[in-house]
Structures are given as C-alpha cells and as structure tokens.
PDB file of N, CA, C and O in Angstrom:
ATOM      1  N   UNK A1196       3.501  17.040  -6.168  1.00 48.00           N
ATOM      2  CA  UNK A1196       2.785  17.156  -4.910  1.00 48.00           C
ATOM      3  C   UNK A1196       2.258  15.779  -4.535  1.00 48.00           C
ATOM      4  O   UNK A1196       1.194  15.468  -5.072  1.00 48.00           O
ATOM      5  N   UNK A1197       2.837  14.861  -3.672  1.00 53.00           N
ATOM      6  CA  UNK A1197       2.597  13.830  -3.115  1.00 53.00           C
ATOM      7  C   UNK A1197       2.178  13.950  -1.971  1.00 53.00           C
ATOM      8  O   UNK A1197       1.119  13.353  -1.781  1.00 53.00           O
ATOM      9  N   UNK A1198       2.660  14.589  -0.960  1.00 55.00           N
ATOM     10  CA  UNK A1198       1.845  15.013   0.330  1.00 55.00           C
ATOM     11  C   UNK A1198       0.177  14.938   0.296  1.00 55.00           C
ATOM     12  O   UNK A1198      -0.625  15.172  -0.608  1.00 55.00           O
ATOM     13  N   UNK A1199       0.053  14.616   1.331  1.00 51.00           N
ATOM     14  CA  UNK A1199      -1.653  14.387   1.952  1.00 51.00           C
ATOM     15  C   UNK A1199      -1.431  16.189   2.244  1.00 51.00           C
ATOM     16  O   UNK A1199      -0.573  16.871   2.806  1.00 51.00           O
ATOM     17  N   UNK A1200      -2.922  16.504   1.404  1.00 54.00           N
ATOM     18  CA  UNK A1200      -3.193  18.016   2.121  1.00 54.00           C
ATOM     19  C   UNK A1200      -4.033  17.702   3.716  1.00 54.00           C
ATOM     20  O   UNK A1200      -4.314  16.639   4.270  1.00 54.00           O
ATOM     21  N   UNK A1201      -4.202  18.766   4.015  1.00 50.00           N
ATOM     22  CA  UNK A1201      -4.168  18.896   6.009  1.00 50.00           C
ATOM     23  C   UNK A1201      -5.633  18.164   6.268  1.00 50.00           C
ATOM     24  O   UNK A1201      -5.680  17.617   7.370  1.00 50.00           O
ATOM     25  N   UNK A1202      -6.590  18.070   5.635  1.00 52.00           N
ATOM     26  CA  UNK A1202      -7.818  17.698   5.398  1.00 52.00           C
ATOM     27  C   UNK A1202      -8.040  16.017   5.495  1.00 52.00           C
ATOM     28  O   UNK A1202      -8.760  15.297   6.186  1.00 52.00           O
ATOM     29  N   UNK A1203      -7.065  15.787   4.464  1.00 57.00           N
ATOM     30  CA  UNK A1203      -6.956  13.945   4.298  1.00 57.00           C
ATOM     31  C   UNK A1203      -6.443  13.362   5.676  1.00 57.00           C
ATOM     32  O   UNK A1203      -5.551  13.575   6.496  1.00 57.00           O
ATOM     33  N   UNK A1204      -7.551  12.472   5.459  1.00 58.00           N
ATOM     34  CA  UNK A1204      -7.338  11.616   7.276  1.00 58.00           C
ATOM     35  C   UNK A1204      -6.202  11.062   7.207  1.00 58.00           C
ATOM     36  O   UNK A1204      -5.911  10.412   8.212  1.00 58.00           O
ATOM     37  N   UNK A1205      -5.417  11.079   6.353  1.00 58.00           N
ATOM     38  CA  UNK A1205      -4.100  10.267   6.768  1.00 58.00           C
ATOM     39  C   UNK A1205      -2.740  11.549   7.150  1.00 58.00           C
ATOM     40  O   UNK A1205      -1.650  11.335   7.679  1.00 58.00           O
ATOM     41  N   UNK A1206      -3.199  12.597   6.755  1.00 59.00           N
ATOM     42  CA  UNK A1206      -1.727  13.379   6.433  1.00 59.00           C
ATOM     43  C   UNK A1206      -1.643  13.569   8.291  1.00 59.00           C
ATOM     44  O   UNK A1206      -0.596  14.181   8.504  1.00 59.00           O
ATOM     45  N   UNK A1207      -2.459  13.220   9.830  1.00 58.00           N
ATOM     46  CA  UNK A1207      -2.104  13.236  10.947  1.00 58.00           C
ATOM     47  C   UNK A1207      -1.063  12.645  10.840  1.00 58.00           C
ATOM     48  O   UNK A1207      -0.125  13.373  11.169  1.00 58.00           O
ATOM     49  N   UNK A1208      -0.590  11.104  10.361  1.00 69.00           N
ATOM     50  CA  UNK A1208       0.603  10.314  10.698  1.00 69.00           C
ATOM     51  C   UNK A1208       1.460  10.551   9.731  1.00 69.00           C
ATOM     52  O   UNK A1208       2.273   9.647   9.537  1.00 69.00           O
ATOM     53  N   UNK A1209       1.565  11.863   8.791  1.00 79.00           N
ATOM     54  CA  UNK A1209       2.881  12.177   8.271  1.00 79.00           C
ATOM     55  C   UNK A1209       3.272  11.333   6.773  1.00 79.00           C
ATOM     56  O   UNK A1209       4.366  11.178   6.231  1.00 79.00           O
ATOM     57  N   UNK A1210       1.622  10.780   6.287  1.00 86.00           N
ATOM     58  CA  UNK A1210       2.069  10.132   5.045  1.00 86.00           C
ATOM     59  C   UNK A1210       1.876  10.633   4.473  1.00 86.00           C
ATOM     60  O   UNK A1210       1.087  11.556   4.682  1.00 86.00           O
ATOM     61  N   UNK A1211       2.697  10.324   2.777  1.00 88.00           N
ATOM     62  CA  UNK A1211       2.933  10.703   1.743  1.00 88.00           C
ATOM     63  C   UNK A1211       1.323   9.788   1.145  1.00 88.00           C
ATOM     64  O   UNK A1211       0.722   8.909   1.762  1.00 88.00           O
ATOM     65  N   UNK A1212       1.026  10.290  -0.013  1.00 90.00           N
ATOM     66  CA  UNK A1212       0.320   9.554  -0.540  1.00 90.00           C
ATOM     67  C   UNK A1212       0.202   8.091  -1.002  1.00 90.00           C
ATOM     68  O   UNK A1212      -0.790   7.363  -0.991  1.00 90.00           O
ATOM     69  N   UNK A1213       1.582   7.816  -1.451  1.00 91.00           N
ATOM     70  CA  UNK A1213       2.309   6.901  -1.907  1.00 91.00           C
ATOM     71  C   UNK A1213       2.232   5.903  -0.787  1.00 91.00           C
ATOM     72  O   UNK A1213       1.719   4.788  -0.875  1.00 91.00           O
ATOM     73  N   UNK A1214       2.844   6.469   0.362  1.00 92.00           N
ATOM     74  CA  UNK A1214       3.237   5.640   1.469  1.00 92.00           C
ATOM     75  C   UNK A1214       1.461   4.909   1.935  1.00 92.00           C
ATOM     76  O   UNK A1214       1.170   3.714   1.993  1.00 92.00           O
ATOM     77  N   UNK A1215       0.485   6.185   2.221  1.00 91.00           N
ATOM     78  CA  UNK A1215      -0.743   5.539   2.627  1.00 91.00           C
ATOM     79  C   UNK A1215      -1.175   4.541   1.349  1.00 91.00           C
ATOM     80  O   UNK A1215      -1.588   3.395   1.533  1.00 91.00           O
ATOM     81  N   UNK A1216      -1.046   5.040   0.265  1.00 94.00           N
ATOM     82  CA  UNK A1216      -1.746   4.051  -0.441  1.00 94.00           C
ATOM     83  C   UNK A1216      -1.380   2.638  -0.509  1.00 94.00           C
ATOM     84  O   UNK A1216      -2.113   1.675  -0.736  1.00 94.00           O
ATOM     85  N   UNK A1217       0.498   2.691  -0.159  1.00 95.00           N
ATOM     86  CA  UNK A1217       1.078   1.310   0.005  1.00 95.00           C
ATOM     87  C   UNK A1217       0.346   0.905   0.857  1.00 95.00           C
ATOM     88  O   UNK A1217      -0.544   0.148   0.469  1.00 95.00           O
ATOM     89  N   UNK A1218       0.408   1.208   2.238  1.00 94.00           N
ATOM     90  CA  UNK A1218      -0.368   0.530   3.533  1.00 94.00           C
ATOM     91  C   UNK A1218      -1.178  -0.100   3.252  1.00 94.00           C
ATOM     92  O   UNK A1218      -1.142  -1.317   3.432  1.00 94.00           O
ATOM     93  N   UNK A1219      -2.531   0.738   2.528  1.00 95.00           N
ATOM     94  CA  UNK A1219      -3.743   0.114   2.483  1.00 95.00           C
ATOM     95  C   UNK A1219      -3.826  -1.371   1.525  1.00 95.00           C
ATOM     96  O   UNK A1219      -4.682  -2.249   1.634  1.00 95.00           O
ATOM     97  N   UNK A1220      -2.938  -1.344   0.798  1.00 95.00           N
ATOM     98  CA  UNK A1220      -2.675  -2.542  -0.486  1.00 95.00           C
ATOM     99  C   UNK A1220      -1.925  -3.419   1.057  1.00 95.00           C
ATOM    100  O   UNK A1220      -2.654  -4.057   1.816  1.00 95.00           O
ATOM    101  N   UNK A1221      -0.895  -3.329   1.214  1.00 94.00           N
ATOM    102  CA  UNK A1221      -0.665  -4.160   2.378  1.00 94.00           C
ATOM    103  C   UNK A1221      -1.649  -4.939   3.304  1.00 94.00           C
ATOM    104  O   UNK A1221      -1.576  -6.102   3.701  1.00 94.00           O
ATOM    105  N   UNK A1222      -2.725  -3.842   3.572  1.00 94.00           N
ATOM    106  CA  UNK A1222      -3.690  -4.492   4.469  1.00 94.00           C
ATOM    107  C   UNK A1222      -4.280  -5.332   4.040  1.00 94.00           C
ATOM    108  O   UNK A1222      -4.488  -6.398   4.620  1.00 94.00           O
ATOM    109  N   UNK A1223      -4.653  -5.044   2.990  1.00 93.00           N
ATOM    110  CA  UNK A1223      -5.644  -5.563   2.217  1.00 93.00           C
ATOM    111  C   UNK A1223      -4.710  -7.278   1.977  1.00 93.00           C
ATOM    112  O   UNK A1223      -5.347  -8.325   2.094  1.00 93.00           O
ATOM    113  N   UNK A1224      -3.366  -7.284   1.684  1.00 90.00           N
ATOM    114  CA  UNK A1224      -3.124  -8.645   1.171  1.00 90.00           C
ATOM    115  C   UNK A1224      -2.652  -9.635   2.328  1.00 90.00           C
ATOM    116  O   UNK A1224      -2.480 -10.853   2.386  1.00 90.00           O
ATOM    117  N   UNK A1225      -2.514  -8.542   3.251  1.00 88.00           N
ATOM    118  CA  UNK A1225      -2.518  -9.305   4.447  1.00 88.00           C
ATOM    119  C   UNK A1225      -4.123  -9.652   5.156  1.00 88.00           C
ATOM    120  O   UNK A1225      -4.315 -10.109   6.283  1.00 88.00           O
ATOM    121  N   UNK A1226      -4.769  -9.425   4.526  1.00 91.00           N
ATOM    122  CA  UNK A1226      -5.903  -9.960   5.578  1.00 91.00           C
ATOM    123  C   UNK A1226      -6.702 -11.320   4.578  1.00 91.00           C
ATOM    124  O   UNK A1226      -7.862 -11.711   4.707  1.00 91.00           O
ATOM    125  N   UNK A1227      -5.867 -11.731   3.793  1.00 86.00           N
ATOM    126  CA  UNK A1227      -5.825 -13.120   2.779  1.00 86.00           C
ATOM    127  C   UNK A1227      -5.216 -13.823   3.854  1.00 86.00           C
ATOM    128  O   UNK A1227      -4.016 -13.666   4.077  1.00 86.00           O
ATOM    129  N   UNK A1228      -6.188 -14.877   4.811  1.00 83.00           N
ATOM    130  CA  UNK A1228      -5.857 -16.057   5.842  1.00 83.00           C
ATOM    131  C   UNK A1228      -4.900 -16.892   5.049  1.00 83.00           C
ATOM    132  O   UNK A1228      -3.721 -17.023   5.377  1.00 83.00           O
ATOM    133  N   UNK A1229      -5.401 -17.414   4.068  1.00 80.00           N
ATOM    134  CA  UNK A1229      -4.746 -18.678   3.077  1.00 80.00           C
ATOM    135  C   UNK A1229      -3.136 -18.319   3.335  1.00 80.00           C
ATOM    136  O   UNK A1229      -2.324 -19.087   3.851  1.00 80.00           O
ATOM    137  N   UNK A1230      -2.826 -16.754   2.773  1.00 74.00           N
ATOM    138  CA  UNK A1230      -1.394 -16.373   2.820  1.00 74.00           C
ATOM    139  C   UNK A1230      -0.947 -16.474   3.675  1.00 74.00           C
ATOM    140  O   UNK A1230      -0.003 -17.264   3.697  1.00 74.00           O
ATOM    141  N   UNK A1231      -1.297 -15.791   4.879  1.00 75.00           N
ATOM    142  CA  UNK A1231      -0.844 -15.550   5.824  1.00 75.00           C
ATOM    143  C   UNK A1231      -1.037 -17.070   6.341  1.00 75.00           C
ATOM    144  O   UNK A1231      -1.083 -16.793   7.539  1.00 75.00           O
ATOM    145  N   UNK A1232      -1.154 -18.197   6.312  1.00 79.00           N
ATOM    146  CA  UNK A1232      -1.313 -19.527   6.853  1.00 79.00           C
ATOM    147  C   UNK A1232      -0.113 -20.077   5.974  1.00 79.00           C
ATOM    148  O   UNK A1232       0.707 -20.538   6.767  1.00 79.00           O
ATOM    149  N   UNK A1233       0.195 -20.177   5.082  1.00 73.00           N
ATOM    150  CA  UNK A1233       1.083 -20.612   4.294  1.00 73.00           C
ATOM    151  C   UNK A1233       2.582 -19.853   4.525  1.00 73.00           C
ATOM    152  O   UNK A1233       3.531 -20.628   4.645  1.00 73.00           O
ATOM    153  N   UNK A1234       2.851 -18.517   4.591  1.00 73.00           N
ATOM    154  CA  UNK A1234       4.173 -18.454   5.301  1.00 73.00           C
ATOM    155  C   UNK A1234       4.164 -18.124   7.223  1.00 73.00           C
ATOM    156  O   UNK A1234       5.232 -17.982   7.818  1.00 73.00           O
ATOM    157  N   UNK A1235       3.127 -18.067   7.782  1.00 75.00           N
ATOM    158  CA  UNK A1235       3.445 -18.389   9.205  1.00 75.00           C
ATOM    159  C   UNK A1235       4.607 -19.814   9.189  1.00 75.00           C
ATOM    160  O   UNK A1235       5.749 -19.460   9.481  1.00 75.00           O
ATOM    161  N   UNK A1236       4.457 -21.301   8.899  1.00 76.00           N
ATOM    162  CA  UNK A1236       4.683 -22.241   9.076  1.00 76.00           C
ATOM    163  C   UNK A1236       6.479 -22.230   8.499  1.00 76.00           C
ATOM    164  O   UNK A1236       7.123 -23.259   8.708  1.00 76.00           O
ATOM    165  N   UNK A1237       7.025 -21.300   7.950  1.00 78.00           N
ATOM    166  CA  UNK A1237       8.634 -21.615   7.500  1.00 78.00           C
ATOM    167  C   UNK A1237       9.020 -20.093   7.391  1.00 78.00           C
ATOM    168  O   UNK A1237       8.438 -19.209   6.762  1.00 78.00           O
ATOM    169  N   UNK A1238      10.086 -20.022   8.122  1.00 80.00           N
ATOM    170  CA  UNK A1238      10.885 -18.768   8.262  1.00 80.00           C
ATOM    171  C   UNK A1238      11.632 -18.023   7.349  1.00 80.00           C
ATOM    172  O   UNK A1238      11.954 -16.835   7.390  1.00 80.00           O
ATOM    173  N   UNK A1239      11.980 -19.320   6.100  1.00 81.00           N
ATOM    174  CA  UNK A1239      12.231 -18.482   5.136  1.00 81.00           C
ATOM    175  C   UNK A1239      11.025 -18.180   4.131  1.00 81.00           C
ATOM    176  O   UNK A1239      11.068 -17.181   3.413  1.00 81.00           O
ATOM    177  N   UNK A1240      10.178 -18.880   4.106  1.00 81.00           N
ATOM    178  CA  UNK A1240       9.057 -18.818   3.039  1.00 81.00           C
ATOM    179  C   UNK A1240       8.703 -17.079   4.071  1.00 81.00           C
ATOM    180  O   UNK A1240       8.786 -15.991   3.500  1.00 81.00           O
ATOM    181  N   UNK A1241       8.377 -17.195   5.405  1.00 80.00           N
ATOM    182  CA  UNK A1241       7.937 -15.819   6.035  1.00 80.00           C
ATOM    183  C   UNK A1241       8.799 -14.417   5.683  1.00 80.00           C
ATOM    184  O   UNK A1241       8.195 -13.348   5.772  1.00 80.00           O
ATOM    185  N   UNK A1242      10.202 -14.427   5.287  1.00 81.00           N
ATOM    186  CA  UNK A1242      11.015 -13.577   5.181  1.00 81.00           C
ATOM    187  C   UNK A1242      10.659 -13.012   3.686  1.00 81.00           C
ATOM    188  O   UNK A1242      10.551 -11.887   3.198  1.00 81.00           O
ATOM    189  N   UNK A1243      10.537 -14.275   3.230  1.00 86.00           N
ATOM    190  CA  UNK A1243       9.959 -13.976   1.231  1.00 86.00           C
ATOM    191  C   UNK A1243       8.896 -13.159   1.410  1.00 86.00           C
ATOM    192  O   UNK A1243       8.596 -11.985   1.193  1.00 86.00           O
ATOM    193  N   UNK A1244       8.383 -14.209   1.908  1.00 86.00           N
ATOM    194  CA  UNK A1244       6.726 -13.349   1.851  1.00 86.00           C
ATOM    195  C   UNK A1244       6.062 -11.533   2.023  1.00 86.00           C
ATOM    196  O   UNK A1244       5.313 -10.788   1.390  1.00 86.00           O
ATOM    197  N   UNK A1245       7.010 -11.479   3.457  1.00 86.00           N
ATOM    198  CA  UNK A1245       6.722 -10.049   3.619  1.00 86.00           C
ATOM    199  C   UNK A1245       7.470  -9.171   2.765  1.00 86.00           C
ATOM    200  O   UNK A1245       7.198  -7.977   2.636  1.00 86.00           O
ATOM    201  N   UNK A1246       8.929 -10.081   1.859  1.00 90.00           N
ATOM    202  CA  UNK A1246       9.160  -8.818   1.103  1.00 90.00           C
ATOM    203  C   UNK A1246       8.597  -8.924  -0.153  1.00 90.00           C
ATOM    204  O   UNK A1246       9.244  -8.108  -0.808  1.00 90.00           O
ATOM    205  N   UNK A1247       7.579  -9.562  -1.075  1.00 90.00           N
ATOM    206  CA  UNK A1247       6.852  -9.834  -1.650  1.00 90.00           C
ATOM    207  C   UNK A1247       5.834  -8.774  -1.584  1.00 90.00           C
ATOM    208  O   UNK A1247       5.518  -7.919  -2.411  1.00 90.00           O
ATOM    209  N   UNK A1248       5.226  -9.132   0.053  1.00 92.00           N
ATOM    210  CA  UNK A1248       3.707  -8.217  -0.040  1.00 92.00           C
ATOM    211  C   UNK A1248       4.179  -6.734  -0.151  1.00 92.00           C
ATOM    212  O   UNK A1248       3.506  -5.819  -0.627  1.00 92.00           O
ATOM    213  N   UNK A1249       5.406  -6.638   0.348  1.00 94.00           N
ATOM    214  CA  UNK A1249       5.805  -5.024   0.521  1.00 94.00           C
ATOM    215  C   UNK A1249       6.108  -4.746  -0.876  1.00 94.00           C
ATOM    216  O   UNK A1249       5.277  -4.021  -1.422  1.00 94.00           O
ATOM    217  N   UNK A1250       6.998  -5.099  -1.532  1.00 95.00           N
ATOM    218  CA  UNK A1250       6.970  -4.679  -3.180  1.00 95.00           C
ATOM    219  C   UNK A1250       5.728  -4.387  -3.786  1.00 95.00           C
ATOM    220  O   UNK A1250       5.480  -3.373  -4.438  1.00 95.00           O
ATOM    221  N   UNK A1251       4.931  -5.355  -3.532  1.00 95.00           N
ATOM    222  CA  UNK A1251       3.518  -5.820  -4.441  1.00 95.00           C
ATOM    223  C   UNK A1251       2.951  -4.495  -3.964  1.00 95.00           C
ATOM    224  O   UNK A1251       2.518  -3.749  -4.842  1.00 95.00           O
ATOM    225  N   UNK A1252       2.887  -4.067  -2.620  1.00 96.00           N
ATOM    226  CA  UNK A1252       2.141  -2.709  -2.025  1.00 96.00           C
ATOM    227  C   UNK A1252       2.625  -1.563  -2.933  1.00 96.00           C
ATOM    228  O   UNK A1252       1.942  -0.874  -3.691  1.00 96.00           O
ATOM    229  N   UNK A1253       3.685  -1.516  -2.742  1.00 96.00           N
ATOM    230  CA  UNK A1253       4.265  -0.315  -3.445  1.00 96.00           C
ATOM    231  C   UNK A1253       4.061   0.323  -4.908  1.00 96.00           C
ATOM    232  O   UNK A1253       3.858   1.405  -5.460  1.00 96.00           O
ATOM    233  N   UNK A1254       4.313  -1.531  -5.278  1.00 97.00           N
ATOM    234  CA  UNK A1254       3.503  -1.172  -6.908  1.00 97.00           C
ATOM    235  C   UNK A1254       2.169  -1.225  -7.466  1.00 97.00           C
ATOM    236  O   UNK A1254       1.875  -1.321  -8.657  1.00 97.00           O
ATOM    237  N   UNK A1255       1.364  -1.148  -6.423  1.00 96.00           N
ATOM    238  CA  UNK A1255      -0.040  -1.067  -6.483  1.00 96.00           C
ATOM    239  C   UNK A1255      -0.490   0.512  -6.105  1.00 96.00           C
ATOM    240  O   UNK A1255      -1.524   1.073  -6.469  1.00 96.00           O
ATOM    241  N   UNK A1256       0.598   1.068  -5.260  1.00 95.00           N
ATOM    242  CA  UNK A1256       0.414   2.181  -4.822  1.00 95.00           C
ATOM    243  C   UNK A1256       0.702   3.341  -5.891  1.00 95.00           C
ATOM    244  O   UNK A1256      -0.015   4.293  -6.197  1.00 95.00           O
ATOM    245  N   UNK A1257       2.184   2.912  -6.448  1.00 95.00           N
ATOM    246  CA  UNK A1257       2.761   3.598  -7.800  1.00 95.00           C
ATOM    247  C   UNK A1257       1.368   3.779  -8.551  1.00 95.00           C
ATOM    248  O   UNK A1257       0.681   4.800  -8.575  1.00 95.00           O
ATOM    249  N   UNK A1258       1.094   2.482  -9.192  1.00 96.00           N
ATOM    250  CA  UNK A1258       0.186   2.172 -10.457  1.00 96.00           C
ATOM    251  C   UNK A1258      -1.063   3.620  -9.768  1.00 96.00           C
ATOM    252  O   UNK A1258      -1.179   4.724 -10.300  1.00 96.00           O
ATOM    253  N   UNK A1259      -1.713   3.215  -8.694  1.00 95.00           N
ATOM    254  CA  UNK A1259      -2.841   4.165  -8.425  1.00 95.00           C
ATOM    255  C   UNK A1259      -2.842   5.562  -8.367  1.00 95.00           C
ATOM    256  O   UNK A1259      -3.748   6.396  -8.341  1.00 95.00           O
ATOM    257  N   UNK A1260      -1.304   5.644  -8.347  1.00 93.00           N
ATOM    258  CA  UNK A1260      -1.135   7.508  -8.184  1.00 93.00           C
ATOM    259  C   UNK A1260      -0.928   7.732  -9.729  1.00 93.00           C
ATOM    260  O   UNK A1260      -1.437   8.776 -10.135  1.00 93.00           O
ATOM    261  N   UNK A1261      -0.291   6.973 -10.663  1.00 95.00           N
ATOM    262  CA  UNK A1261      -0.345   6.921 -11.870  1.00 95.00           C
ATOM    263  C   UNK A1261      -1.699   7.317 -12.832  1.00 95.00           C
ATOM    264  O   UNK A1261      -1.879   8.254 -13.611  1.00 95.00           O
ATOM    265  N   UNK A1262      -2.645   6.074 -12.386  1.00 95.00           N
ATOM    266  CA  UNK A1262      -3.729   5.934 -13.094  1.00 95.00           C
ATOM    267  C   UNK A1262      -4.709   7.585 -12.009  1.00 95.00           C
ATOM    268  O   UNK A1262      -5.802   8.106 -12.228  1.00 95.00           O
ATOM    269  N   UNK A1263      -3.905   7.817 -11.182  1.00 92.00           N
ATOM    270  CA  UNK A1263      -5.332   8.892 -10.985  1.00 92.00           C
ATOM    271  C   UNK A1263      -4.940  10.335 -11.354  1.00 92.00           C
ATOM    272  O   UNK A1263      -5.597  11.363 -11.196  1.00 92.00           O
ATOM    273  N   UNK A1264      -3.491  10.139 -11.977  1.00 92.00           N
ATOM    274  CA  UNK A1264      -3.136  11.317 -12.581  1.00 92.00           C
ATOM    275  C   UNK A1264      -3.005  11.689 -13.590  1.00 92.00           C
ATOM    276  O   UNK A1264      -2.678  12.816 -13.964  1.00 92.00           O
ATOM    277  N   UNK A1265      -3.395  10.215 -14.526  1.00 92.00           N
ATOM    278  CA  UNK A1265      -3.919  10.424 -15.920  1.00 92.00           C
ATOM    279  C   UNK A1265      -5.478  10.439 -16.235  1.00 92.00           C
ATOM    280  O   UNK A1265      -5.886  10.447 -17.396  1.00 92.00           O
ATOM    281  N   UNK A1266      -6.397  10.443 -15.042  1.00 93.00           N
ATOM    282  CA  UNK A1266      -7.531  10.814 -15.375  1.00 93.00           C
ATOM    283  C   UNK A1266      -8.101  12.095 -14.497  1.00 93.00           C
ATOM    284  O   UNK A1266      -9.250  12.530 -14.415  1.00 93.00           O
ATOM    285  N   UNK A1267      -6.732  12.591 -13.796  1.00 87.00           N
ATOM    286  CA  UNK A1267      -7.265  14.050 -13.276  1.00 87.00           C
ATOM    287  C   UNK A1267      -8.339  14.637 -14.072  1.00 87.00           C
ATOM    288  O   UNK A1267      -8.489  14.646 -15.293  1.00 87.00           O
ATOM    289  N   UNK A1268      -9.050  15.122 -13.147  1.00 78.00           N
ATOM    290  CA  UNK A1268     -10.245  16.191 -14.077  1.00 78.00           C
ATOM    291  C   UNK A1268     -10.134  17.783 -13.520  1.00 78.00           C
ATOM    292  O   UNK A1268     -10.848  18.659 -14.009  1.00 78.00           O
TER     293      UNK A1268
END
C-alpha cells in the first residue's frame, strides 16, 4: 500500500507516496542557491545536475518509506 489514503493532502494530485516524498527531497535540494548557481551557468553541467537531484530524490524517498516501515508501530 503506497497510495496516499483520501485524507493526506497530497493524494488530490494523484501521488503515490513515493512520488510525494520524492518531490519534497527535490524541493528541498533545489532551494540550495549555491547549486542551483553552479549548474544554471553550463548546459551540460545543467543536464547532470537535474538528473542527479532526481535520482538523489528518489533515493531519499525509497530510504524514508523504508525506514518508516521498519519502525511502524
């Protein structure tokens, strides 16, 4: 059961848990100026980058559905 039940403010836009939790790791590493100043300036460093932050989201998202399902109570 990955689905947002009907309650969770995210399950309006149809996310999976997984998917919102990626987002929010996304936001979060995107709102690091330094980064985001360092690949604005080269198109390939920018192409790296976003597929970088998007992996990095995902496996931050994995890890958290992980770790909160080994301390279910």
């Amino acid at each position: 059961r990955n689905r947002a039940e009907p309650n969770d403010e995210y399950s309006d836009y149809g996310l999976t848990k997984r998917e919102y939790f990626a987002a929010m790791a996304m936001q979060g590493f995107l709102a690091n100026p330094l980064a985001l100043e360092t690949a604005a300036n080269d198109d390939v460093i920018k192409a790296a980058f976003a597929g970088h932050i998007a992996a990095m989201s995902v496996e931050c998202a994995d890890a958290l559905l992980v770790e909160l399902e080994r301390t279910k109570k």
